[in-house]
Amino acid sequence: MTSQTAHAEPSDATDTDTDTAAIAVDVDRVSKIFRGETEVRALDDVSVGIRKNEFFTLLGPSGCGKTTLLRLIAGFEPPTMGAIRLGTRDISRLPPNQRPINTVFQNYALFPHMSVAQNIAFGLEMLGKPKAEVQRTVDEMLHLVRMEELKNRRTSEISGGQQQRVALARALAPHPEVLLLDEPLSALDLKLRKDMQIELKRLQHETGITFIFVTHDQEEALTMSDRVAVMSAGKILQVGRPRDVYERPAERFVANFIGESNFLDATLSGGTVELAAGGRFEVRVPEGVRDGAVSVLVRPEHATVHSGEPGEGEIAATAENVVYSGEATVVHLRLATGEAIKIRLANAPQGGEAPPRTGGAAAIRIAPGAVTVLRD
Amino acid sequence: MSKQAETPFPPGALEREAEIADTRNRWLLSLPAIVIIVCAAAGPLLVMVVYSFLTPGDYGNVKWEFSLDGWTNTIVQRDIFDDTLIWADAHLSIFWRSFSLSLITTILTLIIGVPTAWFVATQPPGRREFWLFLVTVPFWTNLLVRTIAVQELIRSEGVINLILLKIGIIDAPIQMMFTDFAIGFGMTYVYLPLMVLPVYAAVDKLDFRLVEAAHDLYAGRWTAFRRVILPLIKPGIIAGSILVFVPCLGAYVTPRVLGGGKNLMFGNLIELQFGAGRNWPLGAALSLMLMTAVMVALIFYVRITSREQADG
């Protein structure tokens, strides 16, 4: 967890550790500008290297450009600037039907006039595979997504979850080098979504295909991905393993978008921050942050709180609100500086140490390494 | 049903009463429609059926004597000299002309109309209405006026001939008026919107993400069209074809103006029986024949589409 965190800045075009593994898709300084009545810069000088056999997720709020990047990789739109390479081959100008890349569409886009099996066979037929091979691959795919019994159904006669699996099978059947998934789980209900998350991981593992997954759901991104790219306003803000982007977000936006956050004022001087509310912490200083006033992040579950006066290395606060929510209790506190902070305590069996009471004095202990300096 | 406990009525009684009232209301509400159907459709049709089995009157109209001549005369006729039955060649050639010209017209409107509909449907929403308006403008113009406009184009001193003469492609005007070509040309022009509109509606409904999916799965432009687009807009194409083919079969004004007295079509033949021919039973029989042909085509269409819907 030392140098894994990578920042996609225009200055260092790709993240530092992609050189270690073979690159499947190389997005090289790509911009996409939609010219209409107003000019929209959907992608702004984006560079990222997606490794072979990787489950890579593009995460961001709607309108951040993640779907545009996916459509560019698929070939539905050409990049305005920059290049997209498959391995070392430039595919920026190839039409979608000449790219060994398949897509699972957000609404599945299954052909309504074909059966489940015909849908899955479509790509193979287009590639001119012999009939017997098409038949065999279709059966394999039906087995892979556990849809053998419904192979002759029309796509309108099966449930959303089943359509989802057919869309997956259809995209996997031609065995593409890269599979693109555009928010494929967003239309499913929670339980089905959880099941499909595991299913997708299994499929990716079994097929060994590079998955590029687009979502706005941070939990989905964290649970499924090998690496995540957090996007906002047409830029990639940070690329890294789920743990890195969660625990070591580089920017306030990333910290805010992924998980719950406390932002506190602090002063940085040579690798140590002193919180305005008190307490000194050793920190890792991200590139481009100078000594002086900074903003730091503390995750709610990375600190504890107890009632009473603060001891050594603890911060005094007043409990304003205590909310029990089953597996945890969330304590909302006010620091001496007037800053608000919330802390999430895992609930112990009854009889354990009680959380502070509303309105009572409390002491906060922040775990070592839990303070992250943010680039603003 | 959950309110059973609160009502003093035996279970189901209220529902039954409501059902009876419902049925009564439904009949009352559909009465105007029934009256219109009986007066405007079923009634006249019955008159036609009855007339087709009567004897022609001397000055038009009918005599109330049963006769099958109206029906037999549609395809055979008695030789004037020896009274033997011979094929009514004139009628048969008119049937054939009607059928073949209608078919050709349908094909031409398909060739012109499908790309037009595609073009309009793929315009940005603001401009789409404008193009759609242009397509429908001829609808607001009288059919006769439109047909005469076509005549202005193709007559010997018409626009086309004048231009061709001027630039020296031809030495003498081409005879286009009063030919089958003129009828086909006119009908294609007149009925084109009937093809464009249903195809437009089908293309408009088409989910273009499916086309993207086809390209994504290695289909080229032509294959994507054949395997994905065409099957999905087929209902529109079939509807358009029937909307063109059926009125073409019975077309009257266009063949009359552009085809002249010689190149008759079915509609003109029927008109002739009620006019100069003074043979109302034959006219009625011909009308019913035409209607049957149209009905067969429609039943065929309904069966195709309903089978497809049953399939998914």
CSV table of C-alpha atoms in Angstrom, one decimal, chain B residues 161-306:
chain,number,residue,atom,x,y,z
B,161,ASN,CA,-40.6,16.7,-72.5
B,162,LEU,CA,-39.7,20.4,-72.8
B,163,ILE,CA,-36.6,20.0,-70.8
B,164,LEU,CA,-35.5,16.8,-72.6
B,165,LEU,CA,-36.1,18.5,-76.0
B,166,LYS,CA,-34.3,21.6,-74.9
B,167,ILE,CA,-31.1,19.8,-73.9
B,168,GLY,CA,-31.3,17.7,-77.0
B,169,ILE,CA,-31.7,14.2,-75.5
B,170,ILE,CA,-34.7,13.6,-77.6
B,171,ASP,CA,-35.9,14.9,-81.0
B,172,ALA,CA,-39.6,14.4,-80.6
B,173,PRO,CA,-41.7,14.4,-77.4
B,174,ILE,CA,-42.1,11.0,-75.6
B,175,GLN,CA,-45.6,9.8,-75.4
B,176,MET,CA,-46.1,9.3,-71.7
B,177,MET,CA,-49.7,10.4,-71.2
B,178,PHE,CA,-52.4,7.7,-71.6
B,179,THR,CA,-50.0,4.8,-70.9
B,180,ASP,CA,-49.6,2.4,-68.1
B,181,PHE,CA,-46.4,4.3,-67.3
B,182,ALA,CA,-48.5,7.4,-66.7
B,183,ILE,CA,-50.8,5.5,-64.3
B,184,GLY,CA,-47.9,4.0,-62.4
B,185,PHE,CA,-46.1,7.3,-62.2
B,186,GLY,CA,-49.2,9.1,-61.0
B,187,MET,CA,-50.1,6.5,-58.4
B,188,THR,CA,-46.6,6.3,-57.0
B,189,TYR,CA,-46.7,10.0,-56.5
B,190,VAL,CA,-50.2,10.1,-55.0
B,191,TYR,CA,-49.8,7.2,-52.6
B,192,LEU,CA,-46.2,7.8,-51.6
B,193,PRO,CA,-47.1,9.4,-48.2
B,194,LEU,CA,-49.2,6.3,-47.3
B,195,MET,CA,-45.9,4.4,-47.5
B,196,VAL,CA,-43.7,7.0,-45.8
B,197,LEU,CA,-45.9,7.6,-42.7
B,198,PRO,CA,-46.2,4.0,-41.4
B,199,VAL,CA,-42.5,3.3,-42.1
B,200,TYR,CA,-41.6,6.5,-40.4
B,201,ALA,CA,-43.6,5.5,-37.4
B,202,ALA,CA,-41.7,2.1,-37.3
B,203,VAL,CA,-38.3,3.7,-37.7
B,204,ASP,CA,-39.2,6.3,-35.1
B,205,LYS,CA,-40.0,3.5,-32.6
B,206,LEU,CA,-36.8,1.6,-33.5
B,207,ASP,CA,-34.3,1.4,-30.7
B,208,PHE,CA,-31.0,2.5,-32.2
B,209,ARG,CA,-29.1,0.9,-29.4
B,210,LEU,CA,-30.1,-2.4,-31.0
B,211,VAL,CA,-28.3,-1.2,-34.1
B,212,GLU,CA,-25.3,-0.3,-32.0
B,213,ALA,CA,-25.5,-3.7,-30.4
B,214,ALA,CA,-25.5,-5.3,-33.9
B,215,HIS,CA,-22.3,-3.4,-34.9
B,216,ASP,CA,-20.8,-4.2,-31.6
B,217,LEU,CA,-21.3,-7.9,-32.4
B,218,TYR,CA,-19.4,-7.6,-35.6
B,219,ALA,CA,-22.3,-6.9,-38.0
B,220,GLY,CA,-21.4,-4.5,-40.9
B,221,ARG,CA,-23.9,-1.9,-42.1
B,222,TRP,CA,-25.7,-4.1,-44.6
B,223,THR,CA,-25.9,-7.1,-42.2
B,224,ALA,CA,-27.1,-5.0,-39.4
B,225,PHE,CA,-29.8,-3.6,-41.7
B,226,ARG,CA,-30.9,-7.1,-42.9
B,227,ARG,CA,-30.7,-8.9,-39.6
B,228,VAL,CA,-31.8,-6.3,-37.1
B,229,ILE,CA,-33.3,-3.2,-38.6
B,230,LEU,CA,-35.4,-4.8,-41.3
B,231,PRO,CA,-37.2,-7.3,-39.1
B,232,LEU,CA,-38.0,-4.6,-36.6
B,233,ILE,CA,-39.5,-2.1,-39.0
B,234,LYS,CA,-41.2,-4.9,-41.0
B,235,PRO,CA,-44.6,-4.2,-39.5
B,236,GLY,CA,-44.4,-0.6,-40.8
B,237,ILE,CA,-43.3,-1.8,-44.2
B,238,ILE,CA,-46.2,-4.3,-44.4
B,239,ALA,CA,-48.7,-1.7,-43.2
B,240,GLY,CA,-47.4,0.8,-45.8
B,241,SER,CA,-47.5,-1.8,-48.6
B,242,ILE,CA,-51.1,-2.6,-47.8
B,243,LEU,CA,-52.0,1.1,-47.5
B,244,VAL,CA,-50.6,1.7,-50.9
B,245,PHE,CA,-51.6,-1.6,-52.6
B,246,VAL,CA,-55.3,-1.6,-51.6
B,247,PRO,CA,-56.3,1.9,-52.8
B,248,CYS,CA,-54.2,1.4,-56.0
B,249,LEU,CA,-56.4,-1.7,-56.8
B,250,GLY,CA,-59.5,0.5,-56.6
B,251,ALA,CA,-57.9,3.7,-57.9
B,252,TYR,CA,-60.3,5.7,-60.1
B,253,VAL,CA,-59.3,9.3,-60.5
B,254,THR,CA,-55.6,8.8,-61.3
B,255,PRO,CA,-56.1,6.1,-64.0
B,256,ARG,CA,-59.0,8.1,-65.5
B,257,VAL,CA,-57.0,11.3,-65.9
B,258,LEU,CA,-53.6,9.8,-66.7
B,259,GLY,CA,-54.6,6.6,-68.4
B,260,GLY,CA,-57.4,8.0,-70.6
B,261,GLY,CA,-60.2,5.9,-72.0
B,262,LYS,CA,-58.2,2.9,-73.1
B,263,ASN,CA,-56.0,2.0,-70.1
B,264,LEU,CA,-58.8,1.2,-67.6
B,265,MET,CA,-58.2,-0.1,-64.1
B,266,PHE,CA,-60.6,-1.9,-61.8
B,267,GLY,CA,-62.1,1.3,-60.4
B,268,ASN,CA,-62.8,2.7,-63.9
B,269,LEU,CA,-64.4,-0.6,-64.9
B,270,ILE,CA,-66.8,-0.4,-62.0
B,271,GLU,CA,-67.6,3.2,-62.7
B,272,LEU,CA,-68.3,2.3,-66.3
B,273,GLN,CA,-70.9,-0.3,-65.3
B,274,PHE,CA,-72.8,2.2,-63.1
B,275,GLY,CA,-72.5,4.9,-65.8
B,276,ALA,CA,-72.4,4.4,-69.6
B,277,GLY,CA,-72.5,0.5,-69.2
B,278,ARG,CA,-75.8,0.6,-67.4
B,279,ASN,CA,-75.1,-2.7,-65.8
B,280,TRP,CA,-75.5,-2.2,-62.1
B,281,PRO,CA,-75.5,-5.9,-61.2
B,282,LEU,CA,-72.1,-6.4,-62.9
B,283,GLY,CA,-70.8,-3.2,-61.3
B,284,ALA,CA,-72.0,-4.5,-57.9
B,285,ALA,CA,-70.4,-7.9,-58.5
B,286,LEU,CA,-67.1,-6.3,-59.6
B,287,SER,CA,-67.1,-4.1,-56.5
B,288,LEU,CA,-67.7,-7.1,-54.2
B,289,MET,CA,-64.9,-9.0,-56.0
B,290,LEU,CA,-62.5,-6.1,-55.4
B,291,MET,CA,-63.6,-5.9,-51.8
B,292,THR,CA,-63.0,-9.6,-51.4
B,293,ALA,CA,-59.5,-9.3,-52.8
B,294,VAL,CA,-58.8,-6.5,-50.4
B,295,MET,CA,-60.2,-8.5,-47.5
B,296,VAL,CA,-58.0,-11.5,-48.3
B,297,ALA,CA,-55.0,-9.3,-48.4
B,298,LEU,CA,-55.9,-7.8,-45.0
B,299,ILE,CA,-56.6,-11.1,-43.4
B,300,PHE,CA,-53.3,-12.3,-44.7
B,301,TYR,CA,-51.6,-9.3,-43.1
B,302,VAL,CA,-53.4,-9.7,-39.8
B,303,ARG,CA,-52.4,-13.3,-39.6
B,304,ILE,CA,-48.8,-12.6,-40.4
B,305,THR,CA,-48.5,-9.8,-37.8
B,306,SER,CA,-50.5,-11.7,-35.1
